[in-house]
PDB file of C-alpha atoms and ligand atoms in Angstrom:
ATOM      1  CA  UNK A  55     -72.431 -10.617  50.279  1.00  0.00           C
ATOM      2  CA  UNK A  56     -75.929  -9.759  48.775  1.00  0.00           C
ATOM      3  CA  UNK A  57     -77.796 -12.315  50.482  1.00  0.00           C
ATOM      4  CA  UNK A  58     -76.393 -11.109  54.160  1.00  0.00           C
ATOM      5  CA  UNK A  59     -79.402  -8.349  55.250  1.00  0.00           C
ATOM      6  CA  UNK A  60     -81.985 -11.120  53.691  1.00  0.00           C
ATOM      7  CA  UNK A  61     -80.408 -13.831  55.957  1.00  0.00           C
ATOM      8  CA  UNK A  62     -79.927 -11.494  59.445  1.00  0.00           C
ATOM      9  CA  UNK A  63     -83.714 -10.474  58.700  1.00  0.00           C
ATOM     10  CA  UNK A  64     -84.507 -14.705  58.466  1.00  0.00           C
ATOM     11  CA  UNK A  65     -82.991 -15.469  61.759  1.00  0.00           C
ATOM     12  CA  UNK A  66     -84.158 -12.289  63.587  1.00  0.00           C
ATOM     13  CA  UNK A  67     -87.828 -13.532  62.353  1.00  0.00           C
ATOM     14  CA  UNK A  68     -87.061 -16.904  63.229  1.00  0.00           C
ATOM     15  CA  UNK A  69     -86.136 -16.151  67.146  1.00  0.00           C
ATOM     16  CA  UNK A  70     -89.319 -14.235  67.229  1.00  0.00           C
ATOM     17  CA  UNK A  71     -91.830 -17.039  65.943  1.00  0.00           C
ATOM     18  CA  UNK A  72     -89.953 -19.695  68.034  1.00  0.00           C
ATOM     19  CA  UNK A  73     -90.896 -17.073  71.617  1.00  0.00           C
ATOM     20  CA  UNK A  74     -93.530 -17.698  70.333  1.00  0.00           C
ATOM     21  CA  UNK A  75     -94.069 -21.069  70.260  1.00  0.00           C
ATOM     22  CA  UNK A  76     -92.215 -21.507  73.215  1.00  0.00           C
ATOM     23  CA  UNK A  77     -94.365 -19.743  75.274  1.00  0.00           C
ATOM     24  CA  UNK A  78     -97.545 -20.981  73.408  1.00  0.00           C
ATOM     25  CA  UNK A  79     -96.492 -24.814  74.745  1.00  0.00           C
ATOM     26  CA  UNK A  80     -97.871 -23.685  78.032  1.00  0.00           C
ATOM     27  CA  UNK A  81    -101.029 -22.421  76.699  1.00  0.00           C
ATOM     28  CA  UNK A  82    -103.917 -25.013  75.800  1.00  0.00           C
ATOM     29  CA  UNK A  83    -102.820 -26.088  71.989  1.00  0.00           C
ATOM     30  CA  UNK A  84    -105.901 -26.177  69.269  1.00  0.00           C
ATOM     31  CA  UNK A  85    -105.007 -29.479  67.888  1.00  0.00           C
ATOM     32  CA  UNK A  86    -107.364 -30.117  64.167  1.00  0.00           C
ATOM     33  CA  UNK A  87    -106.859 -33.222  62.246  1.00  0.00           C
ATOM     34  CA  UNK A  88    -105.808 -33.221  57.949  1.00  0.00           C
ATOM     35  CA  UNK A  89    -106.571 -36.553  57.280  1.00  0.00           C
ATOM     36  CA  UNK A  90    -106.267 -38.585  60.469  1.00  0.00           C
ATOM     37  CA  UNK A  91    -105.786 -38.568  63.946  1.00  0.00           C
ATOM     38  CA  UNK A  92    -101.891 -38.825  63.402  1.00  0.00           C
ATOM     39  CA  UNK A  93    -101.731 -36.139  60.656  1.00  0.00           C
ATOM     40  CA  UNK A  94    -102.489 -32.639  62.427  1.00  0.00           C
ATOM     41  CA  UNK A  95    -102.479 -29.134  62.210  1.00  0.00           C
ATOM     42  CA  UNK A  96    -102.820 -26.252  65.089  1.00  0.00           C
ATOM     43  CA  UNK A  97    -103.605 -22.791  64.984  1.00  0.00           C
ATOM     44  CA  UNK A  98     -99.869 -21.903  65.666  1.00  0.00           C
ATOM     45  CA  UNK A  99     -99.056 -23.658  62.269  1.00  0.00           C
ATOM     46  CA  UNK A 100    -101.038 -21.169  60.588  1.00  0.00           C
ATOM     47  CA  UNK A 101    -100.566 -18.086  62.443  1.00  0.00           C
ATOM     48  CA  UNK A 102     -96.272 -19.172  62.002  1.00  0.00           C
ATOM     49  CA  UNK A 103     -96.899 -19.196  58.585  1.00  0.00           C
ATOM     50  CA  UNK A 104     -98.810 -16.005  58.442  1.00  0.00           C
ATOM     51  CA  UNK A 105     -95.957 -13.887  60.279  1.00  0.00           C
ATOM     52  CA  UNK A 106     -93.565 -14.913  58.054  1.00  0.00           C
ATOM     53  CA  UNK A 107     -95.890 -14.078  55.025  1.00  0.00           C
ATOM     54  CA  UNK A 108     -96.301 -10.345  56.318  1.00  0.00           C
ATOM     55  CA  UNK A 109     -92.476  -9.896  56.902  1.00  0.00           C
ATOM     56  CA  UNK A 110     -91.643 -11.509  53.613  1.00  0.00           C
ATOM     57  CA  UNK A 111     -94.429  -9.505  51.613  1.00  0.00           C
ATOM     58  CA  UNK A 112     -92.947  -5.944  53.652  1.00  0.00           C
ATOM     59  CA  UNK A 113     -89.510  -6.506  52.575  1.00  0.00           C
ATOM     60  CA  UNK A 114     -89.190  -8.659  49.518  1.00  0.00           C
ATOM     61  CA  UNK A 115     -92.653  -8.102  47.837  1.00  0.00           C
ATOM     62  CA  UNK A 116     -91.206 -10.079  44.721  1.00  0.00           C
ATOM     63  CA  UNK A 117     -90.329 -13.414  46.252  1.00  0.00           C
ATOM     64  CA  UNK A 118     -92.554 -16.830  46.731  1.00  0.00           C
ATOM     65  CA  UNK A 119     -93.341 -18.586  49.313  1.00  0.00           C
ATOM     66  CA  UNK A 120     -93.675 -22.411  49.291  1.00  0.00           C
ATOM     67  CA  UNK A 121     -94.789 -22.951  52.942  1.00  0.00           C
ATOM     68  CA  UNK A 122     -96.775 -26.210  54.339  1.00  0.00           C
ATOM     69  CA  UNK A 123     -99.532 -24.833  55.217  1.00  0.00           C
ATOM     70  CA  UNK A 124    -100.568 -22.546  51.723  1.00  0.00           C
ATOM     71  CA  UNK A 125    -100.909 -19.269  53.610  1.00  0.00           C
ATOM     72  CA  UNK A 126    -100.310 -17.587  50.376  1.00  0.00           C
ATOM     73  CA  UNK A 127    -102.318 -18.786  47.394  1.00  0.00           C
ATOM     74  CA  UNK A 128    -102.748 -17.952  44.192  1.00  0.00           C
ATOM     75  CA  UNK A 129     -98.793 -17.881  43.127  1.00  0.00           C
ATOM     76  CA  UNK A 130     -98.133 -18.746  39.510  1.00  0.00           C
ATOM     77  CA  UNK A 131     -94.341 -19.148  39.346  1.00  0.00           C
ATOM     78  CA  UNK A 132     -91.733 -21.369  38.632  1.00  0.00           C
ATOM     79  CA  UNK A 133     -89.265 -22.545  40.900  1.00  0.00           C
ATOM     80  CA  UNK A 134     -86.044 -22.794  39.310  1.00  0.00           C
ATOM     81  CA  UNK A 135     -86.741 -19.335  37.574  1.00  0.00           C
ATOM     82  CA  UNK A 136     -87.665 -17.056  40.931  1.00  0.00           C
ATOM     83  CA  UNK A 137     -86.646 -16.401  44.699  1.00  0.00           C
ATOM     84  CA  UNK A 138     -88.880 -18.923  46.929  1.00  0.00           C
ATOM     85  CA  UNK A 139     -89.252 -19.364  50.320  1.00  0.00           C
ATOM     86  CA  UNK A 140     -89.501 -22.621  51.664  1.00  0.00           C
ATOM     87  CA  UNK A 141     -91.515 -22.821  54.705  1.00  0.00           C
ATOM     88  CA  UNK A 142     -92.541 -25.307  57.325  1.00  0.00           C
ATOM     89  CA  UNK A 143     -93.775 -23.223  60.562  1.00  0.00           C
ATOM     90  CA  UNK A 144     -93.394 -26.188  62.446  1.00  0.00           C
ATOM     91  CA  UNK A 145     -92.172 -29.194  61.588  1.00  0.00           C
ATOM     92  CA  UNK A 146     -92.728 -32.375  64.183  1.00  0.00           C
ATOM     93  CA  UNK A 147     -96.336 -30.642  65.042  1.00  0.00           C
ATOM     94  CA  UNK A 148     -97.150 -34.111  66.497  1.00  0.00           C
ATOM     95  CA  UNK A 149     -94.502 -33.152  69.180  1.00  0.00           C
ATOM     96  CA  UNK A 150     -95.087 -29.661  69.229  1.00  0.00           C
ATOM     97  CA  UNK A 151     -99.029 -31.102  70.477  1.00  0.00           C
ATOM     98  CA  UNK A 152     -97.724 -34.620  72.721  1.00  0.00           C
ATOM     99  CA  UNK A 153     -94.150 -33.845  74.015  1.00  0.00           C
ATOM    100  CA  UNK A 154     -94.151 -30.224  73.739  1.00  0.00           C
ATOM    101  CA  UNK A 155     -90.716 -30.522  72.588  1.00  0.00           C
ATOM    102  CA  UNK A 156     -88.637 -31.459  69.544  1.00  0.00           C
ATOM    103  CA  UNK A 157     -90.537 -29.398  66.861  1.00  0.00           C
ATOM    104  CA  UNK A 158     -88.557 -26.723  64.952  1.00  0.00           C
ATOM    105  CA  UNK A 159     -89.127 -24.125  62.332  1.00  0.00           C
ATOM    106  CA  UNK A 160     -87.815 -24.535  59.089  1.00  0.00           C
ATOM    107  CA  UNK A 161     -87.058 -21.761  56.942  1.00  0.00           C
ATOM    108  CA  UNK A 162     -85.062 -22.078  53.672  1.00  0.00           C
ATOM    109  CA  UNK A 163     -84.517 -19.431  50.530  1.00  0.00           C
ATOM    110  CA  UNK A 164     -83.807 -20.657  47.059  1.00  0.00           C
ATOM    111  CA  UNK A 165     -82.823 -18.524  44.260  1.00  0.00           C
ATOM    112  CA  UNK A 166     -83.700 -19.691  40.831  1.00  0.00           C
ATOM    113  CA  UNK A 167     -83.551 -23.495  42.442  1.00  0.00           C
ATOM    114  CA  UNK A 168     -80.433 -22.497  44.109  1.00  0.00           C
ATOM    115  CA  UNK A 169     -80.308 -23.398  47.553  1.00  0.00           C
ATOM    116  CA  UNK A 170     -78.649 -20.631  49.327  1.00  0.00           C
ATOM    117  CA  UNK A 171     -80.263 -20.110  52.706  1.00  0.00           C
ATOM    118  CA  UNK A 172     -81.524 -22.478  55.392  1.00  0.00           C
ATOM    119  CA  UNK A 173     -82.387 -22.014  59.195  1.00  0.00           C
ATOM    120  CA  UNK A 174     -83.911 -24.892  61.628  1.00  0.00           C
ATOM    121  CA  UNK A 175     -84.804 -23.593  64.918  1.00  0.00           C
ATOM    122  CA  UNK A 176     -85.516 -25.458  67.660  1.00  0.00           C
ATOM    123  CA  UNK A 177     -87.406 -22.758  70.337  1.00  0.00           C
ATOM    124  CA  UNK A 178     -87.509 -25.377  73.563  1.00  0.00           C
ATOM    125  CA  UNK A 179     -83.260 -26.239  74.019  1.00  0.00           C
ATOM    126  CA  UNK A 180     -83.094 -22.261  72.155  1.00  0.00           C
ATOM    127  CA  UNK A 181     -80.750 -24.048  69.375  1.00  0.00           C
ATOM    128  CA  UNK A 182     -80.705 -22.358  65.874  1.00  0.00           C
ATOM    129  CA  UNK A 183     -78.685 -23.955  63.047  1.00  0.00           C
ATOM    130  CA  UNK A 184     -78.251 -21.531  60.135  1.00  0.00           C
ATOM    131  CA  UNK A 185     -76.066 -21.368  57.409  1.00  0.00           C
ATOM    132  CA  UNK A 186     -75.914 -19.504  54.010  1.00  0.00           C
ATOM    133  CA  UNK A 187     -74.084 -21.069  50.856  1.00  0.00           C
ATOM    134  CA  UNK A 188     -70.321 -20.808  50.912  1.00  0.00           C
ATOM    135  CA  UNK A 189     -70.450 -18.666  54.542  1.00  0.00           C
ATOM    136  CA  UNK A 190     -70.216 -22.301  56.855  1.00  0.00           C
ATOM    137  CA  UNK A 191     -72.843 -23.331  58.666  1.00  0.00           C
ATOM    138  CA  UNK A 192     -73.394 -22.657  62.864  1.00  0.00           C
ATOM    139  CA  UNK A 193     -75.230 -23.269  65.602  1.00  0.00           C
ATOM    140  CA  UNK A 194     -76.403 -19.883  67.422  1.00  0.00           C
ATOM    141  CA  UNK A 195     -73.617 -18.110  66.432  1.00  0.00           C
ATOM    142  CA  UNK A 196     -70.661 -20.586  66.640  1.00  0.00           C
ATOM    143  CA  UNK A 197     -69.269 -22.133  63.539  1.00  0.00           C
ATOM    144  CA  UNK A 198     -70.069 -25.747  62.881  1.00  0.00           C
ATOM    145  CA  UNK A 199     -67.250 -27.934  61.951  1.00  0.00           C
ATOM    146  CA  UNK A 200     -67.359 -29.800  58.458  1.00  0.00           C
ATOM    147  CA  UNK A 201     -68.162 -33.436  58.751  1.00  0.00           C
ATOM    148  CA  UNK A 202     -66.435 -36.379  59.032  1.00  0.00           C
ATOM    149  CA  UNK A 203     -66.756 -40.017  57.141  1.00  0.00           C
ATOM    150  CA  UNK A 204     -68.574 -42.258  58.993  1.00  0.00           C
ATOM    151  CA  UNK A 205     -69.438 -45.719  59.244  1.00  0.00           C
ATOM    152  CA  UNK A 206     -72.434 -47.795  59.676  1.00  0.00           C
ATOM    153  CA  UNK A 207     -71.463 -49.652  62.831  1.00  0.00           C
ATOM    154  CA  UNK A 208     -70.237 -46.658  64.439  1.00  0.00           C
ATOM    155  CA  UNK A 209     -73.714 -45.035  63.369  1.00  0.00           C
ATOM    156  CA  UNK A 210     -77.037 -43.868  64.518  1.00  0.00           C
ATOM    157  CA  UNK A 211     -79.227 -43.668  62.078  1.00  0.00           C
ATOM    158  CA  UNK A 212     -82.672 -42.417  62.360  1.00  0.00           C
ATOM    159  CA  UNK A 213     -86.082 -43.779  59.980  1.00  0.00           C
ATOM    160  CA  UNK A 214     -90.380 -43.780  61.409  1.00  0.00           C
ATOM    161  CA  UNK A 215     -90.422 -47.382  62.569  1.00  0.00           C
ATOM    162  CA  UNK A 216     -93.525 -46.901  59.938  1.00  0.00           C
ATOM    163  CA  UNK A 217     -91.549 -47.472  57.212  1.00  0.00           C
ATOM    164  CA  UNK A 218     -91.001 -51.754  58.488  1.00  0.00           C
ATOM    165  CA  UNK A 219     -94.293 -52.634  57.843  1.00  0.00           C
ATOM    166  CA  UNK A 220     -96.164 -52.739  54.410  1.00  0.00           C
ATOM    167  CA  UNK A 221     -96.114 -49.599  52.312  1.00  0.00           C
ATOM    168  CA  UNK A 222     -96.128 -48.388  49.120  1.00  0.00           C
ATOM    169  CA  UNK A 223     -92.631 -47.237  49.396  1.00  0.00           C
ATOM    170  CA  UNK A 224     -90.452 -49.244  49.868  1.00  0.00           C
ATOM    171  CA  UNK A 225     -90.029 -53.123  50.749  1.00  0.00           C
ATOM    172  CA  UNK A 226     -89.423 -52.307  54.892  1.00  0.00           C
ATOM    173  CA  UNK A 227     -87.366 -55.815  54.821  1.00  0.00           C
ATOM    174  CA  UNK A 228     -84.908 -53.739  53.294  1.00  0.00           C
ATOM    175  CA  UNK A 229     -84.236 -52.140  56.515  1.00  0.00           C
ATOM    176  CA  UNK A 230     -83.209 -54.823  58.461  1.00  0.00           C
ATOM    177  CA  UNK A 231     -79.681 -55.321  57.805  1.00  0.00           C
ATOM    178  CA  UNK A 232     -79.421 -51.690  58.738  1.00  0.00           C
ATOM    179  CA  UNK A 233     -81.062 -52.247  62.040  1.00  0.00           C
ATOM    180  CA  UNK A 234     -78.504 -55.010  62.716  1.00  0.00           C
ATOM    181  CA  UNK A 235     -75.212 -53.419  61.743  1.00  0.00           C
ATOM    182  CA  UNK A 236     -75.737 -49.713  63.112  1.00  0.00           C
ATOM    183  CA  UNK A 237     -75.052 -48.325  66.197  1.00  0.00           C
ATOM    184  CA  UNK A 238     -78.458 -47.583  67.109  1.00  0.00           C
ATOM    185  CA  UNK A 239     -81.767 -46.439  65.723  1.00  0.00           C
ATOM    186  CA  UNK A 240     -83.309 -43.354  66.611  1.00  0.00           C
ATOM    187  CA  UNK A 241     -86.022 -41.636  65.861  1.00  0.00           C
ATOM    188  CA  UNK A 242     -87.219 -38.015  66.531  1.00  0.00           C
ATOM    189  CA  UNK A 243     -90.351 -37.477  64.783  1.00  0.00           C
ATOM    190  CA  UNK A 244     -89.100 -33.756  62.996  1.00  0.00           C
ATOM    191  CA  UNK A 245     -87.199 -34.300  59.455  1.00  0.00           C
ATOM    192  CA  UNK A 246     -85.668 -30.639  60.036  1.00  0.00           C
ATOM    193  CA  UNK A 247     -84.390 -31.422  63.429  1.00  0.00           C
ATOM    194  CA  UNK A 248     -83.080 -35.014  62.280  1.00  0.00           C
ATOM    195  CA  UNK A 249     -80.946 -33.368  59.509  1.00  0.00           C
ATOM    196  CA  UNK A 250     -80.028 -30.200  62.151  1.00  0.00           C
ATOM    197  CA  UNK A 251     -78.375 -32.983  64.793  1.00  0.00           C
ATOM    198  CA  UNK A 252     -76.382 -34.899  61.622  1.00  0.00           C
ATOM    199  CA  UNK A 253     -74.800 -31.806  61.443  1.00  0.00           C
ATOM    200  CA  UNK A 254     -73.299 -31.669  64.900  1.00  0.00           C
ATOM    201  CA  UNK A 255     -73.266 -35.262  64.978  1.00  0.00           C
ATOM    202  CA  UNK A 256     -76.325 -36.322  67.700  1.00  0.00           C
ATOM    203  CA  UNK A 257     -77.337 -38.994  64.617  1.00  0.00           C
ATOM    204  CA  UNK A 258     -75.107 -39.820  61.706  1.00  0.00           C
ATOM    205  CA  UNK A 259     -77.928 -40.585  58.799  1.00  0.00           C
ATOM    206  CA  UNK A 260     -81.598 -40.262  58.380  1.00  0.00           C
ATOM    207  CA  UNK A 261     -83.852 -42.023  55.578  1.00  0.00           C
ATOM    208  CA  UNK A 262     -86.951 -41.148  54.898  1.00  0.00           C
ATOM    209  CA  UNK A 263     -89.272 -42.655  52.145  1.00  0.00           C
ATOM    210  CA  UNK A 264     -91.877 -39.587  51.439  1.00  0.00           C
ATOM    211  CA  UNK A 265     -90.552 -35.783  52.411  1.00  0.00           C
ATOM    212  CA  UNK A 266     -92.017 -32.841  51.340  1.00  0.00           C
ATOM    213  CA  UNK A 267     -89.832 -29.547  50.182  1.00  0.00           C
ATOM    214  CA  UNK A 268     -90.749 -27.861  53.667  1.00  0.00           C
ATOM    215  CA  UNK A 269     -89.540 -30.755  55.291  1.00  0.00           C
ATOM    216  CA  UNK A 270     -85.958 -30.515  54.099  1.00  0.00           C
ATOM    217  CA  UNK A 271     -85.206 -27.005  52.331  1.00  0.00           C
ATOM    218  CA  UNK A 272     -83.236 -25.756  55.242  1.00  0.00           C
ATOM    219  CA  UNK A 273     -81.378 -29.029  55.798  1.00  0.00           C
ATOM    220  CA  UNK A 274     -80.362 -29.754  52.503  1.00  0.00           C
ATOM    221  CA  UNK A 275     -78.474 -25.961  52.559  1.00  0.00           C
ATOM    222  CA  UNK A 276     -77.219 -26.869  56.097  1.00  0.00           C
ATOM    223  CA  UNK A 277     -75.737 -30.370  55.477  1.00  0.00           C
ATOM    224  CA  UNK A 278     -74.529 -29.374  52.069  1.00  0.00           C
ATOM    225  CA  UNK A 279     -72.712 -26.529  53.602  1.00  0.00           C
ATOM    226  CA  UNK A 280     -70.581 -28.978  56.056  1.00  0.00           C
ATOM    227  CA  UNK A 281     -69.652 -31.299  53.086  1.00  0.00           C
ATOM    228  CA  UNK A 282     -72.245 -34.037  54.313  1.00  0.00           C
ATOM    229  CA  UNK A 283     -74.807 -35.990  51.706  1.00  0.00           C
ATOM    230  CA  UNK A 284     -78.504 -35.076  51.125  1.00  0.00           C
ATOM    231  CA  UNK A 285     -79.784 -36.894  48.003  1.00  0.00           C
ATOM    232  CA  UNK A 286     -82.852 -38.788  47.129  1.00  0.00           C
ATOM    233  CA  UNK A 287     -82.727 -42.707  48.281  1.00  0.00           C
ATOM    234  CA  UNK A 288     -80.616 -43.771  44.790  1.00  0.00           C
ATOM    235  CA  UNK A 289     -78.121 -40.814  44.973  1.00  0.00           C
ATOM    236  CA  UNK A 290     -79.718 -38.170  42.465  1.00  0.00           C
ATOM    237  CA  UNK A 291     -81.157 -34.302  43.643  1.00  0.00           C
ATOM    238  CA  UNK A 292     -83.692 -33.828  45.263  1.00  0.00           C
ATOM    239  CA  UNK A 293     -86.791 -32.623  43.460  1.00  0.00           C
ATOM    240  CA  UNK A 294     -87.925 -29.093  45.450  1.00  0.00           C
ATOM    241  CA  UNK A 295     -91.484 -29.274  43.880  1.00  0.00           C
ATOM    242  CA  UNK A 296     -92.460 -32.943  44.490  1.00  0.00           C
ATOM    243  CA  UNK A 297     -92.161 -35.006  47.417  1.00  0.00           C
ATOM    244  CA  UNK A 298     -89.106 -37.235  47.281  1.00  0.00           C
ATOM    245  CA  UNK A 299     -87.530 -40.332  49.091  1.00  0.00           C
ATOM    246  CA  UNK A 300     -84.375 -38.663  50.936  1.00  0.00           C
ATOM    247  CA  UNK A 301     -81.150 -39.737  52.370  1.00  0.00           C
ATOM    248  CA  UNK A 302     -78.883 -37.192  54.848  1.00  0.00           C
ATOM    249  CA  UNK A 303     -75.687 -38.382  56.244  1.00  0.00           C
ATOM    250  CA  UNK A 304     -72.488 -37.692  57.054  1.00  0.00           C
ATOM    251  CA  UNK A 305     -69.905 -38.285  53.625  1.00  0.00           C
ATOM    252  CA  UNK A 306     -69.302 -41.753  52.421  1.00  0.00           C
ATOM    253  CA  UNK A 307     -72.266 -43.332  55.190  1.00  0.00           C
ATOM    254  CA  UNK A 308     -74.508 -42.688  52.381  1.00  0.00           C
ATOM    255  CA  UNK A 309     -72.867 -45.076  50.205  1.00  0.00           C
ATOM    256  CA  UNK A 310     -73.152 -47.721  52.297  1.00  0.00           C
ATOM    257  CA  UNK A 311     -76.614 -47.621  53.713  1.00  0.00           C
ATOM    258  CA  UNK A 312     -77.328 -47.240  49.600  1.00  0.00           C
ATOM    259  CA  UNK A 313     -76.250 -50.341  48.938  1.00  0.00           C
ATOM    260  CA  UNK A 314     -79.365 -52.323  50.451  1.00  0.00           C
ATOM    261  CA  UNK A 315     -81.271 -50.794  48.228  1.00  0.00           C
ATOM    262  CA  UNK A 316     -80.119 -51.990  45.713  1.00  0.00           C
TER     263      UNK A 316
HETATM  264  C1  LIG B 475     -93.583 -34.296  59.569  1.00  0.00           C
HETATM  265  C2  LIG B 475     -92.343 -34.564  60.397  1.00  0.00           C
HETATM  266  C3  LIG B 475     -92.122 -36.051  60.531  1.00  0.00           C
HETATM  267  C4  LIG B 475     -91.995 -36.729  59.164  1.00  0.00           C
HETATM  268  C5  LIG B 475     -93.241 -36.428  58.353  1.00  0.00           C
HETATM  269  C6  LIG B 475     -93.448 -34.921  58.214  1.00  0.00           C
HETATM  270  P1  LIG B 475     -94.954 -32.060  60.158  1.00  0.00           P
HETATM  271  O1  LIG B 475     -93.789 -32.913  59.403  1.00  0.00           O
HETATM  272  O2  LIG B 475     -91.205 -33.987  59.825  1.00  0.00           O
HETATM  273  O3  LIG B 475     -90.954 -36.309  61.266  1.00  0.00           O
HETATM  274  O4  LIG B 475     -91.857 -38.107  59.350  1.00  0.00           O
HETATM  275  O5  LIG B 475     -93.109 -37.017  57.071  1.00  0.00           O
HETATM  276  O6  LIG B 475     -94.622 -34.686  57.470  1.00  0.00           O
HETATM  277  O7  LIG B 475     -96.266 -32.573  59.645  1.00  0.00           O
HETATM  278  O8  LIG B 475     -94.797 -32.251  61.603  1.00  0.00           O
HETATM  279  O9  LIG B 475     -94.657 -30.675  59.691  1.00  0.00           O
HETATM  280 CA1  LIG B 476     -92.933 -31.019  58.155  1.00  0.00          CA
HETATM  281 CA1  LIG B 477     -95.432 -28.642  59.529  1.00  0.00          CA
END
């Protein structure tokens, strides 16, 4: 398959950058703040970012990259016409600085909007889930099995507790009927891991209100590649050059949790 040396290179780089990160947990972490205190950034954000850049630019000179953190500037391109990387060095940097655990790298490839590659790699529990369109998807190595339909009350279903109180999002009240008839609420504080453990079934659904491309690129090829759903909040595509509300779940969950949004 033509995408197969650009995928082994993808997940060859990614077990590099996450020894790296593992080990750099035990080192003193360079926390800076974007726009607040709960909105950071750390030098290993930038330097993730900037390995993948190199490697990217040394073997596929022609591609994009859309990464998080705008290591390479100056690209004039459109996305549904080119090969893009999607990028997010680490996502759940929050953890990556307080728990020094549960952040992941998320690396995704899209060709001419096509998403076709995806890998979410979580360095601490060494757990990689990778899959390339219409090859399955896996978790280090071993083949993920498709997913089954699921239902709310049998559900966990993960959303920021941020989401209840006054936004400009959405009306939070429309959450609490969901709070009452799942499972359980959970929340892990990385979009890419959330969507990585609804595809081997650790949550069942996650809804988020404002995700960014990096967020999600690798997860959307993952989820979509085990039959499960990953649309915005009313059921239409997700938008790879905007930020987007997003709903991931197992098949026909979605349907229901839709409904109270209605
Ligand atoms: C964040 C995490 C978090 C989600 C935020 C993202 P970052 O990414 O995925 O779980 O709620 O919306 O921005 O900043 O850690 O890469
Ligand atoms: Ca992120
Ligand atoms: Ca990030």
């Amino acid at each position: 398959m033509k995408y197969n040396p650009l995928y082994e290179l993808a997940k060859a780089w990614t077990k590099e950058a996450g020894e790296n990160l593992r080990k750099s947990v035990q080192e003193t972490i360079e926390v800076e703040f974007k726009t607040s205190a709960s909105d950071l950034v750390t030098k290993k954000d930038r330097e993730t970012e900037q390995y993948y850049a190199e490697k990217i630019k040394q073997h596929y000179p022609e591609h994009f990259i859309l990464g998080e953190e705008g290591t390479v500037q100056d690209q004039d391109y459109e996305f549904e016409k080119e090969k893009v990387w999607v990028i997010d060095p680490i996502d759940g940097t929050t953890n990556f600085v307080n728990q020094k655990m549960n952040f992941v790298i998320s690396v995704a490839f899209y060709d001419e909007g096509e998403p076709v590659m995806g890998i979410i790699y979580d360095p601490i529990k060494d757990e990689m889930f990778h899959a390339l369109k219409g090859k399955g998807a896996y978790m280090n190595g071993e083949k993920i099995s498709r997913l089954r339909e699921g239902s709310l009350k049998e559900a966990l279903i993960s959303f920021n507790s941020f989401w209840t109180i006054p936004n400009d999002k959405v009306d939070g009240k429309k959450l609490y009927p969901i709070i009452e008839n799942a499972r359980g609420i959970r929340y892990i504080g990385s979009a890419a891991l959330e969507i990585a453990w609804i595809s081997i079934g650790r949550i069942d659904a996650y809804i988020d209100f404002r995700l960014s491309p990096w967020d999600i690129g690798a997860g959307i090829v993952i989820l979509k590649e085990l039959g499960g759903e990953a649309t915005t909040l009313t059921g239409e595509e997700i938008d790879m050059t905007n930020t987007s509300t997003t709903l991931f779940s197992r098949p026909g969950l979605a349907t229901e949790i839709r409904k109270y949004f209605n």
